[in-house]
mmCIF file of C-alpha atoms in Angstrom:
data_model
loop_
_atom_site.group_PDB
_atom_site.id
_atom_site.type_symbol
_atom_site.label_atom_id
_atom_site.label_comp_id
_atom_site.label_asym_id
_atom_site.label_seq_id
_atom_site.Cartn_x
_atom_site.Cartn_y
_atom_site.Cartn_z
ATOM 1 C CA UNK A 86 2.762 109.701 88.230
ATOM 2 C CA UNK A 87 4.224 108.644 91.599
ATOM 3 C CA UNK A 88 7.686 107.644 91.743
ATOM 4 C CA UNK A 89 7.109 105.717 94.470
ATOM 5 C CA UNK A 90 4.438 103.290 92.136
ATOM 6 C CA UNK A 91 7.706 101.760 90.797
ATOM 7 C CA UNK A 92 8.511 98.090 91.713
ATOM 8 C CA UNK A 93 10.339 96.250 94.216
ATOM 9 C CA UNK A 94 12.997 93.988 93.409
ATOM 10 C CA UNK A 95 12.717 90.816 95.196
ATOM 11 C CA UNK A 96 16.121 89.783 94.776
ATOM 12 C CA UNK A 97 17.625 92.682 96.668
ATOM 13 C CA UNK A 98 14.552 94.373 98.376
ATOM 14 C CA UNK A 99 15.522 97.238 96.663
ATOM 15 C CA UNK A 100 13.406 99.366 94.751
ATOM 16 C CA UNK A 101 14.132 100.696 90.939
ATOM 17 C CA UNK A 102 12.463 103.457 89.459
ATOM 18 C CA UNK A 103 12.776 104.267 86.179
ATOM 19 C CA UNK A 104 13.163 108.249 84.212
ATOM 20 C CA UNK A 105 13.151 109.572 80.652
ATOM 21 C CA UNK A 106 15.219 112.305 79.354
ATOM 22 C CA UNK A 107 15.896 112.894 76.117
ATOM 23 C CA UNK A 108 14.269 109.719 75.503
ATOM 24 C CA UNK A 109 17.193 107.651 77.246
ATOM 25 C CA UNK A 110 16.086 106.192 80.260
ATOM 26 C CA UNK A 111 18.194 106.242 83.514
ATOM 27 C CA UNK A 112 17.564 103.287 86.015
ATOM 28 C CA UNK A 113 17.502 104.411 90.057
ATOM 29 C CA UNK A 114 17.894 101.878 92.356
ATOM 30 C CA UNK A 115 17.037 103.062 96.036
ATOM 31 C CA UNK A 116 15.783 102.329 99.558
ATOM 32 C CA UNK A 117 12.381 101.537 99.687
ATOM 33 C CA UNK A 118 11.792 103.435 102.394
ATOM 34 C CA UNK A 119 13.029 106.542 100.360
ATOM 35 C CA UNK A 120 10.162 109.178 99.240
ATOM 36 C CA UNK A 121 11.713 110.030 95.845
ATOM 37 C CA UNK A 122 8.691 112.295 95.438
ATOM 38 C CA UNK A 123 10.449 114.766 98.424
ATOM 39 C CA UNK A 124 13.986 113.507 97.364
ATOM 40 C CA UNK A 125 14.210 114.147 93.589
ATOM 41 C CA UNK A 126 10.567 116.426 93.195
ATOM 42 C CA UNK A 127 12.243 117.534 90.086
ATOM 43 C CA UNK A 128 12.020 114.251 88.744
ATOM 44 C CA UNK A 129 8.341 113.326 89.084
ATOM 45 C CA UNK A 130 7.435 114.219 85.423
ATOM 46 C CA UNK A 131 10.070 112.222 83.941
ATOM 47 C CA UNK A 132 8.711 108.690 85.660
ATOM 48 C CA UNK A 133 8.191 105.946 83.125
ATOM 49 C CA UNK A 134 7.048 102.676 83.393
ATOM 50 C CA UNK A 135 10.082 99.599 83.414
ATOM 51 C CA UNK A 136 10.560 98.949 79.794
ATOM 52 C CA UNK A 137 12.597 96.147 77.933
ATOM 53 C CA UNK A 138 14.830 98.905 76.297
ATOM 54 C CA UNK A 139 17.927 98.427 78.345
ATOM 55 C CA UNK A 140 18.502 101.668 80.397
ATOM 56 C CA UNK A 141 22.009 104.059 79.533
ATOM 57 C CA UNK A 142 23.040 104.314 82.761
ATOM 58 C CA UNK A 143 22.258 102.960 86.269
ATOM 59 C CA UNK A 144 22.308 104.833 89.346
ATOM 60 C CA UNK A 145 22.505 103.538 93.326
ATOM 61 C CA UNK A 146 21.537 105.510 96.112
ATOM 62 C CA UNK A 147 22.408 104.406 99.347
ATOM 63 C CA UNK A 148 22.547 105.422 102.933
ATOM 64 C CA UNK A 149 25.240 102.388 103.717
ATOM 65 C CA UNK A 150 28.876 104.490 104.347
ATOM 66 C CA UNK A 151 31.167 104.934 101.542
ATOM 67 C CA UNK A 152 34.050 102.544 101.457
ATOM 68 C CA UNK A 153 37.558 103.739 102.603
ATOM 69 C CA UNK A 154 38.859 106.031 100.160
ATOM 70 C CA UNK A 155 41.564 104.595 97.851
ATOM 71 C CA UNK A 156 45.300 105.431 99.377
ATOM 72 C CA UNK A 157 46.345 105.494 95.029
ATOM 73 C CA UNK A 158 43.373 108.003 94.587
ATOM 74 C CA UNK A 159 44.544 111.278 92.522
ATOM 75 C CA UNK A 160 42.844 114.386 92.975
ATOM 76 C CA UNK A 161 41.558 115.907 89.411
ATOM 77 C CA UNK A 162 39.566 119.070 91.016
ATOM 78 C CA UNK A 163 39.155 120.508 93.750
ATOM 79 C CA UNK A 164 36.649 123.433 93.397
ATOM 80 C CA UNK A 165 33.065 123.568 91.930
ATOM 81 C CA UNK A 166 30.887 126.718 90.425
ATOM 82 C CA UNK A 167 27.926 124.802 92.365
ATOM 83 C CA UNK A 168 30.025 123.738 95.654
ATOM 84 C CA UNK A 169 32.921 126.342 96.088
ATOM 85 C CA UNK A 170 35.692 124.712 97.430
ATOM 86 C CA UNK A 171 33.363 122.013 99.036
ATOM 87 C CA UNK A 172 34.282 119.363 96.363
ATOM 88 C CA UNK A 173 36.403 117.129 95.075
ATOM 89 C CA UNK A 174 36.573 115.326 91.766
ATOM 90 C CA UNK A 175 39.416 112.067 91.803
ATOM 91 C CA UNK A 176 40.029 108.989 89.939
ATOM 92 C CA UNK A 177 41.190 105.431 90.804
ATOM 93 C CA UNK A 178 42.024 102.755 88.605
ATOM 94 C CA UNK A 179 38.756 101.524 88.006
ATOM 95 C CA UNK A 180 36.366 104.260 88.695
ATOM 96 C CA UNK A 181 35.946 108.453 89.158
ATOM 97 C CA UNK A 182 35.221 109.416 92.731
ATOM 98 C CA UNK A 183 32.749 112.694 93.108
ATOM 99 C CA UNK A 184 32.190 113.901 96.749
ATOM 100 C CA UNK A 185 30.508 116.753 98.013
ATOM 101 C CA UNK A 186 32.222 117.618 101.502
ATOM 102 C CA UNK A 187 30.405 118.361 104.485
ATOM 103 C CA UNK A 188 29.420 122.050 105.322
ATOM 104 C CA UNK A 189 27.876 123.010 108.440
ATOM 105 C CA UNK A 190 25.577 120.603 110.183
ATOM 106 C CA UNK A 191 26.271 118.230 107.477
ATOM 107 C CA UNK A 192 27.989 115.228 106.287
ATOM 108 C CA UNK A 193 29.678 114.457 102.817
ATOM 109 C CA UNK A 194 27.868 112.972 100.382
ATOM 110 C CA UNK A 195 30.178 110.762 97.764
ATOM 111 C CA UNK A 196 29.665 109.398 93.685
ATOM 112 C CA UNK A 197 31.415 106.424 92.845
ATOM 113 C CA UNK A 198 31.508 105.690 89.380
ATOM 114 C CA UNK A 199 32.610 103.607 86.049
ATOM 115 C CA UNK A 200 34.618 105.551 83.886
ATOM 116 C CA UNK A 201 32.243 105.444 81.437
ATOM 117 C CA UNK A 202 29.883 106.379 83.646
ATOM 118 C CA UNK A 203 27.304 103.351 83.105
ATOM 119 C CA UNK A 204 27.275 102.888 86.596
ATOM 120 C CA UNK A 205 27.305 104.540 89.855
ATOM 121 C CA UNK A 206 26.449 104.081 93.641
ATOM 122 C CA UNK A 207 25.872 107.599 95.603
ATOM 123 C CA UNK A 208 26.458 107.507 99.215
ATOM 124 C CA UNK A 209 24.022 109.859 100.717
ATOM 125 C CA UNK A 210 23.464 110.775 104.260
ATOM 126 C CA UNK A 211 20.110 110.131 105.419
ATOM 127 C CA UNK A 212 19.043 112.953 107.394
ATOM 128 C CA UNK A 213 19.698 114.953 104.128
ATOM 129 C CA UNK A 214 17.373 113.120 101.649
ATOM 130 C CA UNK A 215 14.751 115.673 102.006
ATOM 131 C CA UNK A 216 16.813 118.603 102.921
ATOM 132 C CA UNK A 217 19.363 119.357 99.972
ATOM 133 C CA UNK A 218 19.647 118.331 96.080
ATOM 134 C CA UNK A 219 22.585 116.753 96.410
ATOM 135 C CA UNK A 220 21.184 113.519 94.913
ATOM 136 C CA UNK A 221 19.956 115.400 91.869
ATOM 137 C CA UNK A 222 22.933 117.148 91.071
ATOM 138 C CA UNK A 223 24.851 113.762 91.246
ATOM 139 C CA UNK A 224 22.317 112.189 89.020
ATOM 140 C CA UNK A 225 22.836 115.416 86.510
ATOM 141 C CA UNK A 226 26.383 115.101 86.963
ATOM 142 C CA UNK A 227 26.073 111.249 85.862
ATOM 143 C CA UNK A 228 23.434 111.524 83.446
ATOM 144 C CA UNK A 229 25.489 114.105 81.679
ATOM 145 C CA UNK A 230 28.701 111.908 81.439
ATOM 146 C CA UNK A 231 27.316 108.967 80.460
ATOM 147 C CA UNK A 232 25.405 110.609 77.442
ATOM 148 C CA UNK A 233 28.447 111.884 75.987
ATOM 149 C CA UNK A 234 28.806 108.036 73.898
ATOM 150 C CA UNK A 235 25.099 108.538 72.784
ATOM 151 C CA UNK A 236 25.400 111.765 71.048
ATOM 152 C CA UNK A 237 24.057 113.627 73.830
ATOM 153 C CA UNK A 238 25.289 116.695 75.622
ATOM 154 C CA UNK A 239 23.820 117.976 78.614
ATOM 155 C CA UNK A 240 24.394 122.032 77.716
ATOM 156 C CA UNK A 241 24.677 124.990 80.598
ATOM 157 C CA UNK A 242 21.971 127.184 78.835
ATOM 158 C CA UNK A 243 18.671 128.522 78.462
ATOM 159 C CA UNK A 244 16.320 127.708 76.131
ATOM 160 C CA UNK A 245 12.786 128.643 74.776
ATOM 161 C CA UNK A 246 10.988 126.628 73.067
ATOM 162 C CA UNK A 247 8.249 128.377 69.765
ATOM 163 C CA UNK A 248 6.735 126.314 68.072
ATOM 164 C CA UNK A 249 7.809 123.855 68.299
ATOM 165 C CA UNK A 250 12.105 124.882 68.064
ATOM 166 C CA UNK A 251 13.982 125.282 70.659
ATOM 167 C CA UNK A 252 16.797 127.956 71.058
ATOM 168 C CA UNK A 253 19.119 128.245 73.444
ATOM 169 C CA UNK A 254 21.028 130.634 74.982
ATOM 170 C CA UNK A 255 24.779 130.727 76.323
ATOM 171 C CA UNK A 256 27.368 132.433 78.106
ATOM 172 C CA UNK A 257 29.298 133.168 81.471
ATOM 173 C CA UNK A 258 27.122 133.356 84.362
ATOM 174 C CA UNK A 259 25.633 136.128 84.606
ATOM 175 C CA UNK A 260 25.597 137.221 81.263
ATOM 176 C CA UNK A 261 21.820 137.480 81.198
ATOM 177 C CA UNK A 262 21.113 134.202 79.708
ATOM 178 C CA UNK A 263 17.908 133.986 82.164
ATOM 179 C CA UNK A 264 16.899 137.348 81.213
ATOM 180 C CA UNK A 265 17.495 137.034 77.422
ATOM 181 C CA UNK A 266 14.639 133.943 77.756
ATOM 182 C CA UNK A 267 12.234 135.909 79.947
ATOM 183 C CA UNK A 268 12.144 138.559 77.041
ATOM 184 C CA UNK A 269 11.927 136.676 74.047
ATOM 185 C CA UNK A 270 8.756 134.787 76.449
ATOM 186 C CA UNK A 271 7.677 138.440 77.162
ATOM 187 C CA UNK A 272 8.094 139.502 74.069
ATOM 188 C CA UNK A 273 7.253 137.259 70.958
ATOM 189 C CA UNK A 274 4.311 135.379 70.864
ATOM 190 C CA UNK A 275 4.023 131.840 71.322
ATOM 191 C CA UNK A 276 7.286 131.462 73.231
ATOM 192 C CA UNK A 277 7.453 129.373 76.672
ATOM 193 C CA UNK A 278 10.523 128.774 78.948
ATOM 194 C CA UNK A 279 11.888 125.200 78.364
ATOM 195 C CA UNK A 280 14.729 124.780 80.733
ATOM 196 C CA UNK A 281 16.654 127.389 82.520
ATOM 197 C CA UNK A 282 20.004 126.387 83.246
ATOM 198 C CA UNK A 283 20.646 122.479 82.053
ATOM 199 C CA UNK A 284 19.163 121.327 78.819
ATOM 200 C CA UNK A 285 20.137 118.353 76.880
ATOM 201 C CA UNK A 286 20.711 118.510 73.306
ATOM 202 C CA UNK A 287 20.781 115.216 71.375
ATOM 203 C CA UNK A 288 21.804 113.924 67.857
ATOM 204 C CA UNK A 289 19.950 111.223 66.010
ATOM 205 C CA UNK A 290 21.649 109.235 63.588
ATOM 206 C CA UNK A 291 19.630 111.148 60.473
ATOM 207 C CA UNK A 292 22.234 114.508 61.981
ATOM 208 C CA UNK A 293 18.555 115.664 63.178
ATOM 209 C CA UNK A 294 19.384 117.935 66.419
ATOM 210 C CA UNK A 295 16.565 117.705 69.409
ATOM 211 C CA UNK A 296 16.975 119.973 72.715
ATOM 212 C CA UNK A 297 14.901 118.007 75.789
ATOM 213 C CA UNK A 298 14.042 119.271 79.010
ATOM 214 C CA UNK A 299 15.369 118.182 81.921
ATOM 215 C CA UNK A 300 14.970 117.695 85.929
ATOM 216 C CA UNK A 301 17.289 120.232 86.473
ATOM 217 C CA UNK A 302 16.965 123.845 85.638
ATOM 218 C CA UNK A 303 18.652 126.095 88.354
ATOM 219 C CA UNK A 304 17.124 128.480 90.069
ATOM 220 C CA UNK A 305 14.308 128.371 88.319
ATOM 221 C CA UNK A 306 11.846 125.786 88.606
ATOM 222 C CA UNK A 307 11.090 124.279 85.009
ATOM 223 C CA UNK A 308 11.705 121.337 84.650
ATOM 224 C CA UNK A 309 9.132 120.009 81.666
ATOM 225 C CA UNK A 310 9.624 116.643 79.855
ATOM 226 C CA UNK A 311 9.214 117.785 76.131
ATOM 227 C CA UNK A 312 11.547 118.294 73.015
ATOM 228 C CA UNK A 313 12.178 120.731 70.325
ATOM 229 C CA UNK A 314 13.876 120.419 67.066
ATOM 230 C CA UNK A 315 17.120 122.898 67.835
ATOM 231 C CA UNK A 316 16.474 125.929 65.666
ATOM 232 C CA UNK A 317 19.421 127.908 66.757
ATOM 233 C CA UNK A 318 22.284 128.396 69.659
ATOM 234 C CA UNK A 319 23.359 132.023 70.801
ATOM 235 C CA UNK A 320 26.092 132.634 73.005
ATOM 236 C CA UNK A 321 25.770 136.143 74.797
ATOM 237 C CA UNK A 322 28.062 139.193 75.411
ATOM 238 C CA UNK A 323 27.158 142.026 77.686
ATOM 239 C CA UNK A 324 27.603 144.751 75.719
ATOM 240 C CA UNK A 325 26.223 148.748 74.866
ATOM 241 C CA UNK A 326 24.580 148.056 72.118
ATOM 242 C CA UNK A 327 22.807 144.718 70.049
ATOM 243 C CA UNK A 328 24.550 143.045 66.997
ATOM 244 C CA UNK A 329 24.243 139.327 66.000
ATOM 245 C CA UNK A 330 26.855 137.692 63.952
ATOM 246 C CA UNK A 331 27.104 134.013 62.670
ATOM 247 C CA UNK A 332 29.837 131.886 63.522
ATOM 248 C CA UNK A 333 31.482 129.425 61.456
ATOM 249 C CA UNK A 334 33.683 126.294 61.725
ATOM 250 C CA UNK A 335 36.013 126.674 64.078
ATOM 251 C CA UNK A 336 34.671 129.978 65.907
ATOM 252 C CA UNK A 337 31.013 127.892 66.307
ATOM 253 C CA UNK A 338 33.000 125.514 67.994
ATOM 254 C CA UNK A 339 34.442 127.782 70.335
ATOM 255 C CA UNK A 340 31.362 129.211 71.013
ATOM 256 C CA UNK A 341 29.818 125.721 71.763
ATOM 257 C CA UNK A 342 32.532 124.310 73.894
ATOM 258 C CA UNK A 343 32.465 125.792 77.052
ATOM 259 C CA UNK A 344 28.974 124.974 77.770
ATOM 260 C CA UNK A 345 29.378 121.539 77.516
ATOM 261 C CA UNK A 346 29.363 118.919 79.906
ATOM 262 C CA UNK A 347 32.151 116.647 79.054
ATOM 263 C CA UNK A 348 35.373 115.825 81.650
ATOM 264 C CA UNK A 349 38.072 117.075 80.017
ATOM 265 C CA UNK A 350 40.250 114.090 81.866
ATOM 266 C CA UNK A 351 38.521 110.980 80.231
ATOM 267 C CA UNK A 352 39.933 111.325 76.290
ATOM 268 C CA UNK A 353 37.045 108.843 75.375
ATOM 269 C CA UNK A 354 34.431 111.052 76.785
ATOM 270 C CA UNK A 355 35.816 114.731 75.713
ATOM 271 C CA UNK A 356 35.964 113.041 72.122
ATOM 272 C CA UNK A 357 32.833 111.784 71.806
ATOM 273 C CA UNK A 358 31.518 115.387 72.750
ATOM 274 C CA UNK A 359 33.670 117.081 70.217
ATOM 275 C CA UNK A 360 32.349 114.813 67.710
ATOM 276 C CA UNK A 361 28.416 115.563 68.660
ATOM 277 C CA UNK A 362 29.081 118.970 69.149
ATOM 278 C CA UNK A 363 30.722 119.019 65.363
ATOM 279 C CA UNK A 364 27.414 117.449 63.777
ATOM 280 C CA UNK A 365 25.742 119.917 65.656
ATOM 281 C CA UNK A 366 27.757 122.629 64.073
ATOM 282 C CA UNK A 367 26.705 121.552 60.707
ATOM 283 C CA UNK A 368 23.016 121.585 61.131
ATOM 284 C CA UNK A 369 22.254 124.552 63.434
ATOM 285 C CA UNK A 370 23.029 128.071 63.279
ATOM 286 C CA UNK A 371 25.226 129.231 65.852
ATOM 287 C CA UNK A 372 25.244 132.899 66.850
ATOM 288 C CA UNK A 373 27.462 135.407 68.557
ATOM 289 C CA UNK A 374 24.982 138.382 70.184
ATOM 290 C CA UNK A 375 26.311 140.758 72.140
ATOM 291 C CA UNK A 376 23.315 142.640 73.774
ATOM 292 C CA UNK A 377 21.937 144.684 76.320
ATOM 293 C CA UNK A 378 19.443 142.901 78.300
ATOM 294 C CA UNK A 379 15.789 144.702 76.501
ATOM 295 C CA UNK A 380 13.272 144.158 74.964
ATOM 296 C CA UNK A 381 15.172 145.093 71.229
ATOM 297 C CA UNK A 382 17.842 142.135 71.827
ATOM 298 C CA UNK A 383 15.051 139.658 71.950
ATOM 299 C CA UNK A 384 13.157 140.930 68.849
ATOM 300 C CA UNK A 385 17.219 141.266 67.103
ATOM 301 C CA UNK A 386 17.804 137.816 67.521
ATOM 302 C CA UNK A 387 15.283 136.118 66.756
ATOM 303 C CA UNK A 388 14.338 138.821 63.354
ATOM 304 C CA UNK A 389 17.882 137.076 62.488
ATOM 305 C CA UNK A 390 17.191 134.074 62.607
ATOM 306 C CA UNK A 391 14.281 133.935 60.787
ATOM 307 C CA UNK A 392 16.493 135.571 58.060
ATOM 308 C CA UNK A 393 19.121 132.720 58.256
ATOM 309 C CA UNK A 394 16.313 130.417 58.166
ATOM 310 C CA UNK A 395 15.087 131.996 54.823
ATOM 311 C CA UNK A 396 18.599 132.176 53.573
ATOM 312 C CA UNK A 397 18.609 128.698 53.985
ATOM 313 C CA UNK A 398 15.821 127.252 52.679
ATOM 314 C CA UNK A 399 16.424 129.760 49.013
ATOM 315 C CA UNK A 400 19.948 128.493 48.761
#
């Protein structure tokens, strides 16, 4: 579909499109005069039609300037994995402040938003619409906070999806978590690249796990609207040799944790993610491999857990 199908509002001449991931929907309010097909590309398989279900969060773009920064603002972080030293991450009062500071030939670009994250307006420069994905990564960094309340974790992995389970795959950057997916897809049959850098994983009231696909996937260019029961999480080591071990308790947590997309200066938030990520714990197998990047990793890891699987289902 074509984003740009989506309505007008009369009210406010603005126009408000409408995405699904992980079956929440996330309302975008923006310019009409805005090609969301060239701004957010990424997005164009996640378009749904307005629905009555009330949307989880609600995202503004504008090309209106920013307001004056608050003189009470306080600086929470100053440096991004994405952005270098080109960001900054402050709170007010009222609301959490995400900007994106110029580089060359450019002009910041700034989130304002609720704590929760319900709501936020992005302040984008114009002349950059087409030319950056700035406006994505703001959405991700939105969509990712506000689904921390609805048992949803947006997950720095890489998952494949057999099927029709997903696993995903953690760990540092540059790990190999890219390369561990390419050889299980190479490798066993039946197995296709979900998402290759931001997956969202999602807990239903029944503790039933789902991993979705999202509009942002990294370097890689995957972004597929479709889900998978979570069959199993591995978090990788570089090592000389291959060996899988289980983790338990508090060591699956620790494996889990720094992957996930939570704040760690809203309490509410960080809570709510411990919370998912400990329901997660006690449905899904959670692995430790450390590996060398072949073809016998791939074909290690997932013989194992097709074993736990089996141990399982006997017990």
């Amino acid at each position: 579909m074509n984003i740009q199908e989506h309505h007008i509002d009369p009210h406010t001449e603005k126009q408000v499109s409408y995405f699904q991931i992980a079956r929440h929907i996330l309302q975008f309010v923006h310019p009409p005069e805005v090609d969301l097909d060239r701004c957010l590309p990424s997005f164009s398989s996640f378009v749904v039609e307005p629905i009555l279900e009330p949307a989880m969060l609600s995202v503004e773009l504008t090309t209106r300037a920013a307001p004056a920064d608050d003189p009470d603002t306080k600086l929470l972080s100053d440096i991004s994995v994405i952005w270098e030293e080109r960001f900054r991450f402050e709170e007010t009062s009222d609301h959490y402040v995400t900007t994106i500071l110029a580089g060359v030939d450019e002009r910041p670009w700034k989130m304002i938003s609720t704590k929760d994250f319900k709501h936020s307006v992005i302040y984008a420069q114009a002349d950059e619409l087409y030319t950056t994905f700035k406006a994505a990564w703001l959405l991700m960094i939105a969509f990712g906070q506000a689904g921390l309340q609805h048992q949803t974790i947006l997950l720095h992995a890489s998952v494949v999806e057999r099927n029709g389970v997903g696993y995903a795959f953690l760990g540092k950057s540059g790990t190999g978590k890219s390369t561990h997916s390419r050889l299980w897809v190479k490798h066993i049959e039946g197995t296709q690249l979900m998402n290759d850098d931001n997956p969202v994983v999602r807990v239903y009231d029944n503790a039933e796990v789902f991993i979705y696909g999202t509009p942002w996937s990294g370097k890689t260019p995957c972004y597929k609207p479709i889900e998978a029961k979570l069959g199993a999480v591995v978090r990788l080591e570089q090592a000389p040799y291959n060996k899988l071990q289980w983790q338990k308790a508090k060591e699956a947590l620790i494996a889990l944790l720094p992957s996930g997309s939570a704040i760690r200066w809203n309490p509410e938030l960080f809570d709510s993610m411990l919370k998912t990520l400990e329901v997660i714990i006690q449905g899904v197998p959670i692995g430790y491999l450390r590996c060398l990047p072949d073809r016998d990793a791939a074909a290690l890891c997932f013989a194992k857990i097709l074993e736990y699987k089996a141990a399982s289902a006997s017990s």
